[in-house]
């Protein structure tokens, strides 16, 4: 067994919570053991409401445009299921669309007779804004974009896509799962109607948490497929949908996890998203430069601007074999297969990639260990 402490490079999959985030979760669980779930929630009412305000500050919106979810997928799916298409309607996606989103869109398109089309890419991998503009017509009913794709460092021009969508009055859904917590986010500048993210990635929050932003002007167009007495309270003898984004919540939730998410957001805001982005990109750039000098390593990052996600393969080894070798040395990295970003992986003839994702907690010593371990893989490849 490796005696060294774990060097963790899978923050893009699920980051490591801080001690104070863990304490927020555990403290509330202890409170529930004394007061019961409802009593504990009542005592922490103000702190729970403050999570919405903090999330709104994080995303640059108002608190009534925020819903708390248990994952990116849940929030994205709940809103997507409100949309209905007609035969011949067009849904546009980037080539790097997250596989879960693409599967859901394909299912909906097949149900309604719509078609899902891929926006062409520039040579550097971003969606081509010129070709996107030419694609926009009356049959385009939705643009869905994954801002920072899961299989590498590409950063899509989300704000420019949003501007085109808004000018054409086409709904724009933005998957910000790899962006929120890693870089500044301003939904007003992005011109998105819906934005989703989990808490477990760059925010360093608990698993089973997430944020859903719905633009106030877009909300009236969305009627959830299912409601309860929280999302549609009984008023004057009728169940009426809430007039805020919490129409996508239910009466039951993990309050301890929500408080942990609130603490994670507080810590990110306190440090500053500009500072976090700068530190993450500095570490990522250092790692990329070193990998380029290793002849047995093949980098697979796209984009003129790059995030903290670093994709590569090693000559003669599968991505899972690389992951296993690094794990034996106390180094944790991620692996992405075709299912995660199917359109892009197939287009680039990739079956899987190794993914490195450092965070602000990553130390210089951990980076050195990582690079030495990857360099040593040259001795076990054919």
XYZ file of C-alpha atoms in Angstrom:
382
model
C 0.000 0.000 0.000
C 1.269 3.487 -0.876
C 2.436 5.307 2.246
C 2.119 8.818 0.790
C -1.049 10.855 1.289
C -3.502 10.891 -1.580
C -2.690 13.367 -4.345
C -6.136 14.209 -5.659
C -6.615 15.327 -9.279
C -10.271 14.518 -9.910
C -11.970 17.719 -8.781
C -13.887 17.806 -12.078
C -15.566 14.569 -11.001
C -16.140 15.249 -7.334
C -13.993 17.646 -5.348
C -12.781 17.310 -1.771
C -14.928 19.116 0.769
C -13.323 21.497 3.232
C -13.446 20.762 6.952
C -15.961 23.565 7.474
C -18.289 22.161 4.796
C -18.176 18.765 6.458
C -18.779 20.413 9.828
C -21.860 22.233 8.475
C -23.320 18.934 7.296
C -22.457 16.914 10.381
C -23.534 19.630 12.810
C -26.977 19.731 11.280
C -27.272 15.950 11.389
C -26.461 16.091 15.096
C -29.096 18.784 15.481
C -31.622 16.506 13.787
C -30.829 13.755 16.286
C -31.830 16.151 19.081
C -34.716 18.074 17.528
C -35.888 15.887 14.661
C -35.719 16.828 11.018
C -38.456 19.433 11.098
C -37.349 21.007 14.353
C -33.760 21.269 13.142
C -34.868 22.806 9.829
C -37.004 25.340 11.665
C -34.088 26.340 13.876
C -31.862 26.738 10.798
C -34.504 28.476 8.689
C -32.518 31.683 8.195
C -29.332 29.791 7.339
C -31.224 27.654 4.816
C -32.777 30.729 3.194
C -29.343 32.336 3.043
C -28.198 29.576 0.673
C -30.460 31.051 -2.022
C -28.979 34.515 -1.522
C -25.424 33.168 -1.665
C -26.201 31.151 -4.795
C -27.714 34.229 -6.412
C -24.571 36.214 -5.628
C -22.465 33.403 -7.080
C -24.396 33.354 -10.363
C -25.208 37.046 -10.664
C -28.986 36.797 -10.412
C -31.809 37.255 -7.892
C -32.632 34.731 -5.191
C -36.099 34.031 -6.608
C -34.441 32.754 -9.800
C -32.645 29.987 -7.880
C -33.832 26.476 -7.060
C -31.813 24.028 -4.990
C -31.592 20.558 -6.532
C -29.852 17.280 -5.802
C -27.709 17.383 -8.987
C -27.091 19.143 -12.267
C -28.960 16.363 -14.060
C -32.069 16.713 -11.910
C -32.358 20.459 -12.430
C -31.638 20.280 -16.151
C -34.069 17.406 -16.678
C -36.891 19.002 -14.667
C -36.804 22.132 -16.798
C -36.240 20.258 -20.061
C -39.301 18.104 -19.414
C -41.409 21.272 -19.440
C -40.636 21.817 -23.116
C -42.673 20.324 -25.920
C -41.683 20.275 -29.561
C -43.470 19.802 -32.854
C -42.485 17.627 -35.782
C -39.634 19.282 -37.663
C -38.536 21.493 -34.750
C -34.761 21.773 -34.407
C -32.673 21.475 -31.223
C -29.072 22.685 -31.562
C -26.225 21.348 -29.437
C -22.459 21.736 -29.347
C -20.294 18.819 -30.425
C -19.047 18.567 -26.843
C -22.515 18.266 -25.287
C -22.586 16.274 -22.053
C -23.792 12.737 -22.734
C -26.598 12.883 -20.183
C -28.011 16.029 -21.791
C -27.666 14.563 -25.272
C -29.450 11.357 -24.270
C -32.365 13.314 -22.793
C -32.607 15.591 -25.827
C -32.528 12.637 -28.197
C -35.315 10.948 -26.234
C -37.471 14.091 -26.294
C -36.810 14.671 -29.993
C -37.828 11.123 -30.848
C -40.980 11.505 -28.756
C -42.060 14.740 -30.432
C -40.664 14.307 -33.938
C -38.022 17.012 -33.520
C -34.397 16.702 -34.630
C -31.169 17.274 -32.708
C -28.478 18.958 -34.807
C -24.819 19.589 -34.009
C -23.397 23.092 -34.347
C -20.206 22.932 -36.475
C -16.881 23.575 -34.725
C -13.998 25.889 -35.451
C -10.575 24.251 -36.013
C -9.806 24.884 -32.311
C -12.980 23.112 -31.157
C -15.363 25.897 -30.150
C -18.811 26.165 -31.710
C -18.554 28.260 -34.874
C -20.554 31.406 -34.197
C -20.812 32.273 -37.889
C -22.290 28.900 -38.782
C -24.513 28.939 -35.702
C -25.944 32.289 -36.775
C -26.671 30.871 -40.225
C -28.495 27.889 -38.689
C -30.989 29.996 -36.745
C -34.465 30.006 -38.242
C -38.053 29.749 -37.057
C -37.753 25.982 -36.580
C -34.944 26.242 -34.008
C -36.651 25.886 -30.650
C -33.698 25.368 -28.311
C -29.936 25.819 -28.071
C -28.246 23.625 -25.465
C -24.560 24.129 -24.723
C -22.085 22.541 -22.330
C -19.899 25.500 -21.397
C -16.837 23.538 -20.231
C -16.948 20.036 -21.747
C -16.164 17.081 -19.523
C -13.483 15.570 -21.749
C -10.899 18.343 -21.769
C -9.954 21.966 -21.318
C -12.147 23.643 -23.939
C -14.108 26.736 -22.874
C -17.045 27.420 -25.170
C -17.964 31.051 -26.087
C -21.144 30.845 -24.035
C -21.837 34.585 -23.832
C -21.640 34.965 -27.616
C -23.956 31.989 -28.089
C -26.327 33.529 -25.572
C -26.342 36.835 -27.450
C -27.269 35.069 -30.705
C -29.996 33.085 -28.947
C -31.476 36.163 -27.282
C -31.493 38.144 -30.544
C -33.334 35.261 -32.238
C -35.649 34.753 -29.211
C -34.577 31.118 -28.871
C -34.320 29.523 -25.400
C -30.706 28.943 -24.349
C -29.853 26.245 -21.776
C -26.319 26.295 -20.363
C -24.701 23.331 -18.627
C -22.216 24.998 -16.278
C -21.288 21.877 -14.303
C -17.552 22.398 -14.813
C -17.646 26.195 -14.646
C -19.410 27.124 -11.414
C -16.830 27.227 -8.652
C -13.914 27.253 -11.090
C -14.480 30.669 -12.694
C -16.705 33.757 -12.410
C -20.260 33.261 -13.664
C -22.717 36.028 -14.535
C -25.973 34.745 -15.962
C -26.978 38.234 -17.148
C -23.859 38.493 -19.313
C -24.311 34.917 -20.503
C -27.879 35.638 -21.681
C -28.946 32.117 -20.718
C -32.516 31.220 -19.806
C -31.503 28.209 -17.730
C -28.208 27.290 -16.056
C -27.464 24.170 -14.039
C -24.590 22.895 -11.943
C -23.931 20.299 -9.240
C -22.430 21.250 -5.909
C -19.949 18.383 -5.760
C -17.452 19.547 -8.405
C -15.521 22.825 -8.322
C -17.689 24.303 -5.576
C -16.401 21.559 -3.233
C -19.870 20.997 -1.839
C -21.560 17.754 -0.768
C -22.645 15.202 -3.310
C -26.416 15.263 -3.832
C -26.633 19.054 -4.150
C -27.025 21.372 -7.106
C -28.182 24.761 -8.339
C -30.779 25.580 -10.965
C -31.091 29.104 -12.352
C -34.195 30.019 -14.352
C -34.441 33.510 -15.795
C -37.441 35.288 -14.314
C -38.894 36.190 -17.725
C -38.627 32.588 -18.908
C -40.206 30.991 -15.836
C -43.885 31.536 -16.825
C -43.311 29.343 -19.900
C -42.357 26.369 -17.713
C -44.939 24.126 -16.082
C -43.327 21.200 -14.210
C -44.549 17.742 -15.141
C -45.167 16.958 -11.459
C -45.800 19.193 -8.454
C -46.537 18.889 -4.757
C -47.887 21.203 -2.073
C -44.549 23.038 -1.890
C -44.053 23.721 -5.596
C -47.773 24.454 -6.078
C -49.254 25.665 -2.770
C -52.978 25.514 -2.107
C -54.439 29.024 -2.428
C -58.157 29.818 -2.317
C -58.981 26.172 -2.955
C -56.653 25.757 -5.948
C -53.095 24.525 -6.320
C -51.131 27.355 -7.889
C -47.564 27.110 -9.139
C -45.035 29.134 -7.205
C -43.964 32.313 -8.973
C -40.275 31.657 -8.384
C -37.785 28.994 -9.427
C -38.669 26.928 -6.377
C -41.563 25.524 -8.417
C -38.889 22.972 -9.376
C -38.328 21.915 -5.765
C -40.315 19.537 -3.574
C -41.300 19.617 0.061
C -38.605 17.120 1.055
C -34.868 17.794 0.844
C -31.564 16.991 2.535
C -31.188 20.087 4.716
C -27.779 19.063 6.037
C -26.415 18.819 2.486
C -27.953 22.172 1.605
C -26.206 23.834 4.532
C -22.963 22.221 3.408
C -23.519 23.630 -0.074
C -24.167 27.040 1.415
C -20.878 26.882 3.294
C -19.038 25.820 0.134
C -20.514 28.746 -1.805
C -19.590 31.113 1.030
C -15.981 29.920 0.918
C -15.783 30.320 -2.860
C -17.192 33.839 -2.677
C -14.874 34.772 0.173
C -11.771 33.638 -1.719
C -13.060 35.137 -4.960
C -13.841 33.371 -8.224
C -11.239 35.420 -10.112
C -8.593 34.213 -7.676
C -9.779 30.608 -7.910
C -9.729 30.697 -11.719
C -6.257 32.204 -11.794
C -4.807 29.598 -9.426
C -6.479 26.666 -11.176
C -5.350 27.825 -14.609
C -1.788 28.384 -13.394
C -1.600 24.812 -12.112
C -3.257 23.438 -15.253
C -0.904 25.350 -17.538
C 2.132 24.009 -15.660
C 0.868 20.432 -16.007
C 0.054 20.883 -19.713
C 3.527 22.222 -20.475
C 5.142 19.255 -18.749
C 2.927 16.704 -20.510
C 3.784 18.155 -23.935
C 7.438 17.328 -23.303
C 6.680 13.638 -22.640
C 6.914 11.738 -25.959
C 4.716 8.866 -24.752
C 1.884 11.259 -23.798
C -0.724 12.530 -26.270
C -2.616 15.655 -25.119
C -6.250 15.994 -26.229
C -7.280 19.441 -25.047
C -9.044 21.791 -27.446
C -9.766 25.509 -27.322
C -8.051 28.854 -27.600
C -8.898 29.398 -23.924
C -8.578 26.433 -21.606
C -9.959 25.469 -18.225
C -8.620 23.352 -15.387
C -9.579 20.077 -17.113
C -6.609 18.372 -18.783
C -7.125 15.424 -21.148
C -4.478 13.026 -22.422
C -3.709 9.431 -23.332
C -0.532 7.396 -22.971
C 0.905 5.433 -25.869
C 0.216 1.723 -25.456
C -1.961 2.030 -22.337
C -5.714 2.377 -21.947
C -7.000 5.265 -19.872
C -8.131 2.836 -17.174
C -4.656 1.236 -17.098
C -3.107 4.675 -16.594
C -5.595 5.413 -13.828
C -4.768 2.100 -12.131
C -1.001 2.699 -12.287
C -1.364 6.189 -10.827
C -3.741 5.006 -8.124
C -1.139 2.472 -6.979
C 1.120 5.469 -6.304
C -1.502 7.345 -4.332
C -2.595 9.615 -7.189
C -6.249 9.980 -8.140
C -7.231 11.034 -11.674
C -10.419 10.679 -13.689
C -11.278 8.734 -16.848
C -13.849 9.762 -19.440
C -15.274 7.365 -22.002
C -17.420 7.855 -25.077
C -20.650 8.016 -23.058
C -19.612 11.277 -21.374
C -19.205 13.317 -24.585
C -20.295 10.968 -27.374
C -20.381 13.356 -30.332
C -16.923 14.754 -29.722
C -15.257 11.472 -28.754
C -16.548 9.756 -31.892
C -15.604 12.743 -34.084
C -12.025 12.630 -32.746
C -11.825 8.816 -32.792
C -11.243 8.633 -29.044
C -12.454 5.718 -26.918
C -11.377 7.136 -23.548
C -9.106 9.791 -22.069
C -7.366 10.335 -18.747
C -8.498 13.563 -17.102
C -6.492 15.626 -14.623
C -8.237 18.434 -12.742
C -6.268 20.335 -10.070
C -7.896 22.795 -7.678
C -6.757 25.525 -5.309
C -5.973 22.875 -2.694
C -3.506 21.124 -5.035
C 0.064 21.514 -3.775
C 3.310 21.855 -5.719
C 4.463 18.566 -4.230
C 1.337 16.816 -5.524
C 1.930 18.215 -9.016
C 5.528 16.993 -8.912
C 4.413 13.512 -7.850
C 1.817 13.425 -10.621
C 4.255 14.420 -13.344
C 6.933 12.015 -12.143
C 4.397 9.186 -12.104
C 3.185 9.950 -15.628
C 6.756 10.240 -16.865
C 7.559 6.821 -15.385
C 4.765 5.268 -17.455
C 7.113 5.426 -20.440
C 8.994 2.481 -18.948
C 5.937 0.187 -18.990
C 4.556 1.089 -22.427
C 5.583 -0.979 -25.474
